[in-house]
């Protein structure tokens, strides 16, 4: 693995901070990191209308990326060598995402957070063979939010994401377009895809295949933001909107801006009803959050976005001249249906547990693609309780999990028995929720629009190694 010399030395404090966290060192603080690469901004694509349908033509491919000067790293990407474009959708439009697989192995492409029919979900059943094209065609019908796409290949999701497959999906609606929030893509509305990686001395991605990786998930010692090491971003002295995605395999981030508060405006699947000042936002893998950073009057200053879990620097924001476009954060962002537990017809319980080395299960069973675990009536409210119960008969391993449900957007009613423990970024519509060891959450769930007794959706832990090792189940909407 990459050591403290050569490429590792280029990373300085950022690499050491992540490495210390990974290895369990008592040293968690870090000196300010050096930021020397301009932040890459993924291309934004809006598709092409053909016969009344907006088409997005996307190629899943191999490539070569240069994370370190002069060092060629084999990677995978979509329409490019690493990661993929930001797909811009609008509510009400019929779209077709056409995925061509130019890899030498089978993959899938899942629209994470998308509300769509099971046959268009891109889960383990909608495989794309090498050379084949698969299309997800549906009408966009959900509130404005930031979603993403990634492989969901049975037993290989972790490795395929680690190689570089993934990208953002922005959904606009009339409400979001009318808000005075920053919305100039890549200028004051900035995507931030957070990932951690290990590099070999030759510069390739290293992915250790051992029991520690299976049980605790992959952790790297180098942080990438939009595929950029040690990035900085030059911005105007105004309001800046940061759209955060934790696209790491397993790592949890606590994102803060040194010396500044953040205004939280959105979580996974919706705006919050009202903005809220926070000092940090915690994101487990696959979770998203949108925050506003107020940089008015700060010309010539620098603000560091940092991960408080590891001490690693995420991004240095360099503030330039005053903003050219006036934006603001309104006191009201959206209206959400009130979460009323009394409307639930039934309760379902999901116990996430390690039964032994490499044996990761939900309700005692590992994933079987030929088994349907739950039948969910269309349109009915239910309470789903998800619990991280550790190993064996109550023995705790200190293992993080989270819980993701396909195709629906739930509300979190309680965390560990308390409404007050639901965190600010968990108060809108969600599709993924963090479960630290011993955590239990109560979710209000309702599946609407799409019934299909044969084609299932998934629920699972989104620590990708846990998902691949069997911590996943299937349900049909009937």
CSV table of C-alpha atoms in Angstrom, one decimal:
chain,number,residue,atom,x,y,z
A,1,UNK,CA,0.0,0.0,0.0
A,2,UNK,CA,1.0,3.6,-0.4
A,3,UNK,CA,3.3,4.6,2.5
A,4,UNK,CA,4.5,7.9,3.9
A,5,UNK,CA,6.9,8.6,1.1
A,6,UNK,CA,6.4,9.2,-2.7
A,7,UNK,CA,2.7,9.8,-3.5
A,8,UNK,CA,1.8,9.4,0.1
A,9,UNK,CA,3.9,12.4,1.1
A,10,UNK,CA,2.0,14.6,-1.4
A,11,UNK,CA,-1.2,14.0,0.6
A,12,UNK,CA,0.3,15.4,3.9
A,13,UNK,CA,-2.1,15.7,6.8
A,14,UNK,CA,-5.2,14.6,4.8
A,15,UNK,CA,-3.9,11.2,4.2
A,16,UNK,CA,-2.5,10.8,7.7
A,17,UNK,CA,-5.8,11.9,9.3
A,18,UNK,CA,-7.8,9.3,7.4
A,19,UNK,CA,-5.2,6.7,8.0
A,20,UNK,CA,-5.2,7.3,11.8
A,21,UNK,CA,-8.9,7.1,11.9
A,22,UNK,CA,-8.9,3.8,9.9
A,23,UNK,CA,-6.1,2.2,12.0
A,24,UNK,CA,-7.7,3.2,15.4
A,25,UNK,CA,-5.0,5.6,16.4
A,26,UNK,CA,-5.7,7.9,19.3
A,27,UNK,CA,-4.6,10.8,17.1
A,28,UNK,CA,-7.7,12.2,15.5
A,29,UNK,CA,-6.9,15.9,15.1
A,30,UNK,CA,-5.0,17.1,12.1
A,31,UNK,CA,-3.1,20.3,11.1
A,32,UNK,CA,-4.5,22.3,8.3
A,33,UNK,CA,-4.2,20.5,5.0
A,34,UNK,CA,-2.6,21.8,1.8
A,35,UNK,CA,-5.1,22.2,-1.0
A,36,UNK,CA,-3.4,22.3,-4.4
A,37,UNK,CA,-5.8,20.9,-7.1
A,38,UNK,CA,-8.8,22.8,-8.6
A,39,UNK,CA,-12.0,21.0,-7.8
A,40,UNK,CA,-13.3,19.0,-10.7
A,41,UNK,CA,-17.0,19.7,-11.5
A,42,UNK,CA,-18.9,16.8,-13.1
A,43,UNK,CA,-20.4,17.7,-16.5
A,44,UNK,CA,-24.1,18.5,-16.2
A,45,UNK,CA,-26.3,16.8,-18.8
A,46,UNK,CA,-30.0,17.5,-19.6
A,47,UNK,CA,-30.6,14.9,-22.2
A,48,UNK,CA,-32.1,15.1,-25.7
A,49,UNK,CA,-35.9,15.0,-26.4
A,50,UNK,CA,-36.7,12.3,-29.0
A,51,UNK,CA,-40.3,11.4,-29.8
A,52,UNK,CA,-41.5,13.2,-26.7
A,53,UNK,CA,-39.1,11.4,-24.3
A,54,UNK,CA,-36.0,13.0,-22.8
A,55,UNK,CA,-33.1,10.5,-23.5
A,56,UNK,CA,-29.8,10.4,-21.6
A,57,UNK,CA,-27.3,8.2,-23.4
A,58,UNK,CA,-24.7,6.9,-20.9
A,59,UNK,CA,-21.8,4.6,-21.4
A,60,UNK,CA,-20.3,2.6,-18.6
A,61,UNK,CA,-16.6,2.2,-19.4
A,62,UNK,CA,-13.0,1.7,-18.4
A,63,UNK,CA,-10.5,4.6,-18.4
A,64,UNK,CA,-7.3,6.1,-17.0
A,65,UNK,CA,-7.3,8.9,-14.5
A,66,UNK,CA,-4.5,11.0,-13.2
A,67,UNK,CA,-4.9,11.7,-9.5
A,68,UNK,CA,-1.2,12.3,-9.0
A,69,UNK,CA,0.9,14.2,-11.6
A,70,UNK,CA,2.2,11.8,-14.2
A,71,UNK,CA,0.7,8.7,-12.6
A,72,UNK,CA,-1.9,6.7,-14.6
A,73,UNK,CA,-4.6,5.0,-12.5
A,74,UNK,CA,-6.9,2.5,-14.1
A,75,UNK,CA,-10.5,3.5,-13.3
A,76,UNK,CA,-14.1,3.0,-14.3
A,77,UNK,CA,-16.6,5.8,-15.2
A,78,UNK,CA,-19.7,6.8,-17.1
A,79,UNK,CA,-19.1,8.9,-20.2
A,80,UNK,CA,-15.6,9.4,-19.0
A,81,UNK,CA,-12.8,7.7,-17.1
A,82,UNK,CA,-14.0,8.2,-13.5
A,83,UNK,CA,-17.4,8.9,-11.9
A,84,UNK,CA,-20.0,10.3,-14.3
A,85,UNK,CA,-22.0,13.3,-15.3
A,86,UNK,CA,-24.7,15.0,-13.2
A,87,UNK,CA,-28.0,14.0,-14.7
A,88,UNK,CA,-30.5,16.8,-14.5
A,89,UNK,CA,-34.2,15.7,-14.4
A,90,UNK,CA,-37.4,17.7,-14.1
A,91,UNK,CA,-40.6,16.5,-12.4
A,92,UNK,CA,-43.3,15.6,-14.9
A,93,UNK,CA,-41.1,14.7,-17.8
A,94,UNK,CA,-40.9,11.2,-19.2
A,95,UNK,CA,-37.2,10.1,-19.4
A,96,UNK,CA,-35.1,7.2,-20.6
A,97,UNK,CA,-31.7,6.6,-19.1
A,98,UNK,CA,-30.0,4.4,-21.6
A,99,UNK,CA,-27.0,2.6,-20.0
A,100,UNK,CA,-24.6,0.9,-22.4
A,101,UNK,CA,-22.1,-1.5,-20.7
A,102,UNK,CA,-18.7,-1.2,-22.4
A,103,UNK,CA,-17.0,-3.1,-19.5
A,104,UNK,CA,-15.8,-6.6,-19.8
A,105,UNK,CA,-18.1,-7.8,-17.0
A,106,UNK,CA,-21.8,-7.6,-16.1
A,107,UNK,CA,-23.0,-4.6,-14.1
A,108,UNK,CA,-26.2,-2.8,-13.2
A,109,UNK,CA,-27.1,0.8,-12.7
A,110,UNK,CA,-29.5,1.8,-9.9
A,111,UNK,CA,-31.2,5.1,-9.5
A,112,UNK,CA,-30.7,5.6,-5.8
A,113,UNK,CA,-33.5,7.7,-4.3
A,114,UNK,CA,-35.6,7.5,-7.5
A,115,UNK,CA,-39.3,6.8,-7.3
A,116,UNK,CA,-39.9,4.4,-10.2
A,117,UNK,CA,-41.3,1.0,-11.2
A,118,UNK,CA,-39.4,-2.1,-9.9
A,119,UNK,CA,-38.5,-3.2,-13.4
A,120,UNK,CA,-36.7,0.2,-13.9
A,121,UNK,CA,-35.0,0.2,-10.5
A,122,UNK,CA,-31.6,-1.1,-11.7
A,123,UNK,CA,-31.2,-3.5,-8.9
A,124,UNK,CA,-29.6,-7.0,-8.9
A,125,UNK,CA,-32.3,-8.3,-11.3
A,126,UNK,CA,-31.8,-5.7,-14.1
A,127,UNK,CA,-28.3,-6.8,-15.2
A,128,UNK,CA,-26.5,-5.3,-18.1
A,129,UNK,CA,-24.2,-7.8,-19.9
A,130,UNK,CA,-21.0,-6.6,-21.6
A,131,UNK,CA,-21.9,-4.9,-24.9
A,132,UNK,CA,-25.6,-4.7,-24.0
A,133,UNK,CA,-27.8,-1.6,-23.3
A,134,UNK,CA,-30.5,-1.4,-20.7
A,135,UNK,CA,-32.9,1.6,-20.4
A,136,UNK,CA,-34.7,2.8,-17.3
A,137,UNK,CA,-37.8,4.6,-18.7
A,138,UNK,CA,-40.3,6.3,-16.4
A,139,UNK,CA,-42.0,9.6,-15.6
A,140,UNK,CA,-40.2,11.7,-13.0
A,141,UNK,CA,-42.7,12.1,-10.1
A,142,UNK,CA,-41.1,13.2,-6.9
A,143,UNK,CA,-40.1,16.4,-5.1
A,144,UNK,CA,-36.9,18.3,-5.9
A,145,UNK,CA,-33.8,16.6,-4.4
A,146,UNK,CA,-30.3,15.4,-5.0
A,147,UNK,CA,-30.1,11.7,-5.8
A,148,UNK,CA,-27.4,9.5,-7.3
A,149,UNK,CA,-26.7,6.5,-9.5
A,150,UNK,CA,-24.4,3.6,-8.8
A,151,UNK,CA,-24.0,-0.2,-9.6
A,152,UNK,CA,-26.1,-2.7,-7.7
A,153,UNK,CA,-24.5,-5.8,-9.0
A,154,UNK,CA,-25.1,-8.9,-6.8
A,155,UNK,CA,-21.9,-9.6,-4.7
A,156,UNK,CA,-19.9,-6.9,-6.6
A,157,UNK,CA,-21.4,-3.6,-5.8
A,158,UNK,CA,-18.6,-2.6,-3.4
A,159,UNK,CA,-15.8,-3.3,-5.9
A,160,UNK,CA,-17.6,-1.6,-8.9
A,161,UNK,CA,-18.3,1.5,-6.9
A,162,UNK,CA,-14.7,1.6,-5.6
A,163,UNK,CA,-13.4,1.4,-9.2
A,164,UNK,CA,-15.2,4.7,-9.9
A,165,UNK,CA,-18.8,4.0,-11.0
A,166,UNK,CA,-21.3,6.6,-9.7
A,167,UNK,CA,-22.7,10.0,-10.3
A,168,UNK,CA,-25.3,12.6,-9.2
A,169,UNK,CA,-29.0,13.0,-10.2
A,170,UNK,CA,-30.5,16.4,-9.7
A,171,UNK,CA,-34.3,16.7,-9.7
A,172,UNK,CA,-36.0,20.1,-10.3
A,173,UNK,CA,-39.6,21.0,-9.8
A,174,UNK,CA,-41.6,24.2,-10.1
A,175,UNK,CA,-41.2,24.9,-6.4
A,176,UNK,CA,-37.4,24.5,-6.3
A,177,UNK,CA,-36.9,26.5,-9.5
A,178,UNK,CA,-38.8,29.4,-7.9
A,179,UNK,CA,-36.8,29.5,-4.7
A,180,UNK,CA,-34.1,32.2,-4.4
A,181,UNK,CA,-31.5,29.7,-3.4
A,182,UNK,CA,-28.1,29.6,-5.3
A,183,UNK,CA,-28.7,27.5,-8.4
A,184,UNK,CA,-25.8,28.2,-10.9
A,185,UNK,CA,-24.3,24.8,-11.3
A,186,UNK,CA,-20.7,24.6,-10.5
A,187,UNK,CA,-20.5,28.3,-9.6
A,188,UNK,CA,-22.6,28.8,-6.5
A,189,UNK,CA,-24.4,25.5,-6.5
A,190,UNK,CA,-21.6,23.0,-6.1
A,191,UNK,CA,-21.7,19.2,-6.1
A,192,UNK,CA,-19.4,17.4,-3.7
A,193,UNK,CA,-19.0,13.6,-4.1
A,194,UNK,CA,-17.0,12.3,-1.1
A,195,UNK,CA,-15.0,9.1,-1.4
A,196,UNK,CA,-12.0,7.5,0.3
A,197,UNK,CA,-9.4,5.4,-1.5
A,198,UNK,CA,-6.2,3.4,-1.0
A,199,UNK,CA,-3.5,3.6,-3.7
A,200,UNK,CA,-0.7,1.1,-4.4
A,201,UNK,CA,2.9,2.4,-4.9
A,202,UNK,CA,2.3,2.2,-8.6
A,203,UNK,CA,-0.8,4.4,-8.3
A,204,UNK,CA,-3.6,1.9,-8.8
A,205,UNK,CA,-6.6,1.7,-6.6
A,206,UNK,CA,-6.0,-0.9,-3.8
A,207,UNK,CA,-8.9,-2.9,-2.6
A,208,UNK,CA,-8.0,-5.4,0.2
A,209,UNK,CA,-10.1,-8.5,0.1
A,210,UNK,CA,-10.0,-9.8,3.7
A,211,UNK,CA,-12.4,-10.4,6.6
A,212,UNK,CA,-11.7,-7.0,8.1
A,213,UNK,CA,-13.0,-5.3,5.0
A,214,UNK,CA,-16.1,-7.5,4.8
A,215,UNK,CA,-17.0,-6.9,8.5
A,216,UNK,CA,-16.2,-3.2,8.8
A,217,UNK,CA,-16.4,-2.0,5.2
A,218,UNK,CA,-13.6,-0.6,3.1
A,219,UNK,CA,-11.7,2.4,4.4
A,220,UNK,CA,-9.0,4.3,2.5
A,221,UNK,CA,-6.4,6.8,3.6
A,222,UNK,CA,-6.9,9.3,0.8
A,223,UNK,CA,-10.0,11.5,0.4
A,224,UNK,CA,-11.3,12.3,-3.1
A,225,UNK,CA,-13.9,15.0,-3.8
A,226,UNK,CA,-15.4,14.7,-7.3
A,227,UNK,CA,-12.4,12.5,-8.0
A,228,UNK,CA,-10.0,15.3,-6.9
A,229,UNK,CA,-7.3,15.0,-4.3
A,230,UNK,CA,-6.7,18.0,-2.0
A,231,UNK,CA,-9.1,20.3,-3.9
A,232,UNK,CA,-9.8,24.0,-3.7
A,233,UNK,CA,-12.7,25.9,-5.2
A,234,UNK,CA,-12.8,29.6,-6.1
A,235,UNK,CA,-16.2,31.2,-5.4
A,236,UNK,CA,-17.9,34.5,-5.3
A,237,UNK,CA,-18.4,36.3,-2.0
A,238,UNK,CA,-22.0,35.4,-1.7
A,239,UNK,CA,-24.2,32.5,-0.7
A,240,UNK,CA,-22.8,29.1,-1.8
A,241,UNK,CA,-24.9,26.0,-1.9
A,242,UNK,CA,-23.0,22.7,-1.3
A,243,UNK,CA,-24.7,19.5,-2.3
A,244,UNK,CA,-23.0,16.7,-0.3
A,245,UNK,CA,-23.0,13.0,-1.2
A,246,UNK,CA,-21.3,10.3,0.8
A,247,UNK,CA,-20.3,7.9,-2.0
A,248,UNK,CA,-17.7,6.0,0.0
A,249,UNK,CA,-18.2,2.3,0.6
A,250,UNK,CA,-18.4,2.5,4.4
A,251,UNK,CA,-16.9,5.7,5.9
A,252,UNK,CA,-19.1,8.1,7.9
A,253,UNK,CA,-18.3,11.8,7.5
A,254,UNK,CA,-19.1,14.7,9.9
A,255,UNK,CA,-18.8,17.7,7.7
A,256,UNK,CA,-18.1,21.2,9.1
A,257,UNK,CA,-16.9,24.5,7.9
A,258,UNK,CA,-14.1,25.8,10.1
A,259,UNK,CA,-15.2,29.0,11.9
A,260,UNK,CA,-18.6,29.2,10.1
A,261,UNK,CA,-22.1,27.8,10.7
A,262,UNK,CA,-23.9,26.0,7.9
A,263,UNK,CA,-27.5,26.6,7.0
A,264,UNK,CA,-29.1,23.2,6.3
A,265,UNK,CA,-31.8,23.2,3.6
A,266,UNK,CA,-32.2,19.6,2.3
A,267,UNK,CA,-31.6,16.0,3.1
A,268,UNK,CA,-31.9,12.9,0.9
A,269,UNK,CA,-35.2,13.3,-0.9
A,270,UNK,CA,-36.6,16.8,-0.2
A,271,UNK,CA,-36.0,20.2,1.2
A,272,UNK,CA,-36.6,20.7,4.9
A,273,UNK,CA,-39.7,22.7,5.6
A,274,UNK,CA,-37.6,25.4,7.2
A,275,UNK,CA,-33.8,26.0,7.1
A,276,UNK,CA,-31.8,25.4,10.2
A,277,UNK,CA,-28.4,26.5,11.4
A,278,UNK,CA,-26.1,23.6,12.2
A,279,UNK,CA,-22.4,23.3,13.1
A,280,UNK,CA,-22.0,20.1,11.2
A,281,UNK,CA,-23.8,17.4,9.2
A,282,UNK,CA,-23.3,13.7,9.6
A,283,UNK,CA,-23.6,11.5,6.5
A,284,UNK,CA,-23.3,7.7,6.4
A,285,UNK,CA,-22.7,6.1,3.1
A,286,UNK,CA,-25.3,7.0,0.4
A,287,UNK,CA,-26.8,9.9,2.4
A,288,UNK,CA,-27.1,13.4,1.0
A,289,UNK,CA,-27.4,16.8,2.4
A,290,UNK,CA,-27.6,20.4,1.1
A,291,UNK,CA,-26.1,23.3,3.1
A,292,UNK,CA,-25.7,27.0,2.4
A,293,UNK,CA,-22.4,28.8,3.3
A,294,UNK,CA,-22.7,32.5,3.8
A,295,UNK,CA,-19.6,34.1,2.4
A,296,UNK,CA,-20.9,37.7,1.9
A,297,UNK,CA,-18.3,40.3,2.8
A,298,UNK,CA,-15.5,37.7,3.0
A,299,UNK,CA,-13.5,38.7,-0.1
A,300,UNK,CA,-10.0,37.3,0.0
A,301,UNK,CA,-10.6,34.9,2.8
A,302,UNK,CA,-10.4,31.1,2.8
A,303,UNK,CA,-12.8,28.6,4.5
A,304,UNK,CA,-11.9,24.9,5.0
A,305,UNK,CA,-14.5,22.2,4.8
A,306,UNK,CA,-13.4,19.5,7.2
A,307,UNK,CA,-14.4,15.9,8.2
A,308,UNK,CA,-14.6,16.0,12.0
A,309,UNK,CA,-14.5,12.2,12.2
A,310,UNK,CA,-11.0,12.0,10.9
A,311,UNK,CA,-9.7,15.6,11.0
A,312,UNK,CA,-9.1,15.4,7.2
A,313,UNK,CA,-9.6,18.5,5.1
A,314,UNK,CA,-12.3,18.1,2.4
A,315,UNK,CA,-12.2,21.3,0.4
A,316,UNK,CA,-10.6,24.8,0.7
A,317,UNK,CA,-13.0,27.5,-0.4
A,318,UNK,CA,-11.3,30.6,-1.7
A,319,UNK,CA,-13.5,33.6,-1.7
A,320,UNK,CA,-13.2,36.1,-4.5
A,321,UNK,CA,-15.2,39.2,-5.6
A,322,UNK,CA,-18.8,39.9,-4.5
A,323,UNK,CA,-21.4,37.7,-6.1
A,324,UNK,CA,-22.9,38.7,-9.4
A,325,UNK,CA,-26.3,37.1,-8.7
A,326,UNK,CA,-28.3,37.9,-5.6
A,327,UNK,CA,-29.6,34.8,-3.7
A,328,UNK,CA,-31.2,34.2,-0.3
A,329,UNK,CA,-32.5,31.5,2.0
A,330,UNK,CA,-36.3,31.9,2.5
A,331,UNK,CA,-37.8,31.2,5.9
A,332,UNK,CA,-40.0,28.5,4.2
A,333,UNK,CA,-38.6,26.0,1.7
A,334,UNK,CA,-41.4,23.5,1.2
A,335,UNK,CA,-44.4,21.8,2.7
A,336,UNK,CA,-44.2,18.1,3.7
A,337,UNK,CA,-46.9,15.7,4.8
A,338,UNK,CA,-46.9,15.5,8.6
A,339,UNK,CA,-45.6,12.1,9.8
A,340,UNK,CA,-48.6,10.6,11.7
A,341,UNK,CA,-47.7,7.2,13.2
A,342,UNK,CA,-51.4,6.6,14.0
A,343,UNK,CA,-52.1,6.1,10.2
A,344,UNK,CA,-49.9,3.0,10.1
A,345,UNK,CA,-51.7,-0.3,9.4
A,346,UNK,CA,-48.8,-2.6,10.6
A,347,UNK,CA,-45.3,-2.7,12.0
A,348,UNK,CA,-42.4,-4.5,10.3
A,349,UNK,CA,-39.1,-5.1,12.1
A,350,UNK,CA,-35.7,-5.4,10.5
A,351,UNK,CA,-32.7,-6.6,12.7
A,352,UNK,CA,-29.3,-6.0,11.1
A,353,UNK,CA,-26.8,-8.4,12.6
A,354,UNK,CA,-23.5,-10.1,12.2
A,355,UNK,CA,-23.9,-13.8,13.0
A,356,UNK,CA,-20.2,-14.6,12.7
A,357,UNK,CA,-17.2,-13.7,10.4
A,358,UNK,CA,-18.6,-12.9,7.0
A,359,UNK,CA,-22.2,-13.8,8.0
A,360,UNK,CA,-24.2,-10.6,7.7
A,361,UNK,CA,-28.0,-10.9,7.9
A,362,UNK,CA,-31.3,-9.1,8.3
A,363,UNK,CA,-33.8,-10.9,10.5
A,364,UNK,CA,-31.5,-13.9,10.5
A,365,UNK,CA,-31.4,-14.4,6.7
A,366,UNK,CA,-28.8,-13.5,4.1
A,367,UNK,CA,-29.9,-12.2,0.7
A,368,UNK,CA,-31.4,-14.7,-1.7
A,369,UNK,CA,-32.4,-13.3,-5.1
A,370,UNK,CA,-35.0,-16.1,-5.5
A,371,UNK,CA,-36.8,-15.3,-2.2
A,372,UNK,CA,-39.3,-12.6,-1.5
A,373,UNK,CA,-39.0,-11.5,2.2
A,374,UNK,CA,-41.9,-9.0,2.4
A,375,UNK,CA,-45.2,-8.3,0.6
A,376,UNK,CA,-46.1,-4.6,1.0
A,377,UNK,CA,-49.6,-3.4,0.2
A,378,UNK,CA,-49.8,-0.5,-2.2
A,379,UNK,CA,-50.6,2.9,-0.7
A,380,UNK,CA,-50.8,1.8,3.0
A,381,UNK,CA,-48.8,3.5,5.7
A,382,UNK,CA,-46.5,1.2,7.7
A,383,UNK,CA,-44.0,1.5,10.5
A,384,UNK,CA,-40.6,-0.1,9.7
A,385,UNK,CA,-38.3,-0.5,12.7
A,386,UNK,CA,-34.6,-1.0,11.8
A,387,UNK,CA,-32.1,-1.9,14.5
A,388,UNK,CA,-28.4,-2.5,14.6
A,389,UNK,CA,-28.2,-5.4,17.1
A,390,UNK,CA,-24.5,-6.3,16.7
A,391,UNK,CA,-23.1,-9.8,16.8
A,392,UNK,CA,-24.7,-13.0,18.2
A,393,UNK,CA,-27.0,-12.8,21.2
A,394,UNK,CA,-26.6,-9.1,21.9
A,395,UNK,CA,-22.8,-8.9,21.7
A,396,UNK,CA,-21.7,-5.6,20.2
A,397,UNK,CA,-18.9,-5.4,17.7
A,398,UNK,CA,-18.8,-1.6,17.3
A,399,UNK,CA,-19.9,-2.1,13.7
A,400,UNK,CA,-21.8,0.7,11.8
A,401,UNK,CA,-24.7,-0.1,9.6
A,402,UNK,CA,-27.4,1.9,7.8
A,403,UNK,CA,-30.7,1.1,6.3
A,404,UNK,CA,-31.9,1.9,2.8
A,405,UNK,CA,-35.3,1.3,1.2
A,406,UNK,CA,-35.7,1.4,-2.6
A,407,UNK,CA,-38.4,3.4,-4.4
A,408,UNK,CA,-40.0,5.1,-1.4
A,409,UNK,CA,-39.2,8.2,0.7
A,410,UNK,CA,-39.8,7.6,4.4
A,411,UNK,CA,-40.0,9.9,7.5
A,412,UNK,CA,-38.1,9.2,10.7
A,413,UNK,CA,-40.5,9.1,13.6
A,414,UNK,CA,-38.0,8.2,16.4
A,415,UNK,CA,-34.4,7.5,17.0
A,416,UNK,CA,-33.6,5.3,20.0
A,417,UNK,CA,-37.1,5.8,21.3
A,418,UNK,CA,-37.1,9.6,21.1
A,419,UNK,CA,-38.5,12.1,18.7
A,420,UNK,CA,-35.9,14.6,20.0
A,421,UNK,CA,-33.0,12.4,18.9
A,422,UNK,CA,-34.0,12.7,15.2
A,423,UNK,CA,-31.2,14.9,13.8
A,424,UNK,CA,-32.0,18.1,11.8
A,425,UNK,CA,-30.8,16.6,8.5
A,426,UNK,CA,-33.2,13.6,9.1
A,427,UNK,CA,-36.4,15.6,9.3
A,428,UNK,CA,-37.3,15.7,5.6
A,429,UNK,CA,-38.0,12.8,3.2
A,430,UNK,CA,-35.3,10.1,3.4
A,431,UNK,CA,-34.3,6.9,1.8
A,432,UNK,CA,-31.2,6.0,3.9
A,433,UNK,CA,-30.7,6.2,7.7
A,434,UNK,CA,-27.6,5.8,9.8
A,435,UNK,CA,-27.5,3.0,12.5
A,436,UNK,CA,-24.5,3.2,14.9
A,437,UNK,CA,-24.1,0.1,17.1
A,438,UNK,CA,-27.2,-0.4,19.2
A,439,UNK,CA,-29.2,2.2,17.3
A,440,UNK,CA,-32.9,1.7,16.6
A,441,UNK,CA,-35.0,3.9,14.3
A,442,UNK,CA,-38.8,3.9,13.7
A,443,UNK,CA,-39.7,4.9,10.1
A,444,UNK,CA,-43.1,5.8,8.6
A,445,UNK,CA,-43.1,4.1,5.2
A,446,UNK,CA,-45.6,4.2,2.3
A,447,UNK,CA,-45.2,2.7,-1.2
A,448,UNK,CA,-47.2,4.5,-3.9
A,449,UNK,CA,-47.9,4.2,-7.6
A,450,UNK,CA,-46.2,1.0,-8.6
A,451,UNK,CA,-47.5,-2.5,-7.8
A,452,UNK,CA,-45.7,-5.5,-9.2
A,453,UNK,CA,-46.1,-8.9,-7.5
A,454,UNK,CA,-43.2,-10.5,-9.4
A,455,UNK,CA,-40.5,-7.8,-9.6
A,456,UNK,CA,-39.0,-6.9,-6.3
A,457,UNK,CA,-37.3,-3.9,-4.7
A,458,UNK,CA,-34.5,-4.1,-2.2
A,459,UNK,CA,-33.9,-3.0,1.4
A,460,UNK,CA,-30.4,-3.3,2.8
A,461,UNK,CA,-27.5,-2.0,4.7
A,462,UNK,CA,-25.7,0.6,2.4
A,463,UNK,CA,-22.2,-0.3,3.8
A,464,UNK,CA,-21.4,-1.8,0.4
A,465,UNK,CA,-19.3,-4.7,1.7
A,466,UNK,CA,-22.2,-5.6,4.1
A,467,UNK,CA,-24.7,-5.5,1.2
A,468,UNK,CA,-22.5,-7.8,-0.9
A,469,UNK,CA,-22.0,-10.2,2.1
A,470,UNK,CA,-25.8,-10.7,2.4
A,471,UNK,CA,-27.2,-7.9,4.5
A,472,UNK,CA,-30.1,-7.3,2.1
A,473,UNK,CA,-33.7,-8.4,1.5
A,474,UNK,CA,-36.4,-8.1,-1.1
A,475,UNK,CA,-40.0,-6.9,-1.1
A,476,UNK,CA,-42.8,-6.7,-3.6
A,477,UNK,CA,-45.5,-4.0,-3.7
A,478,UNK,CA,-48.9,-5.7,-4.2
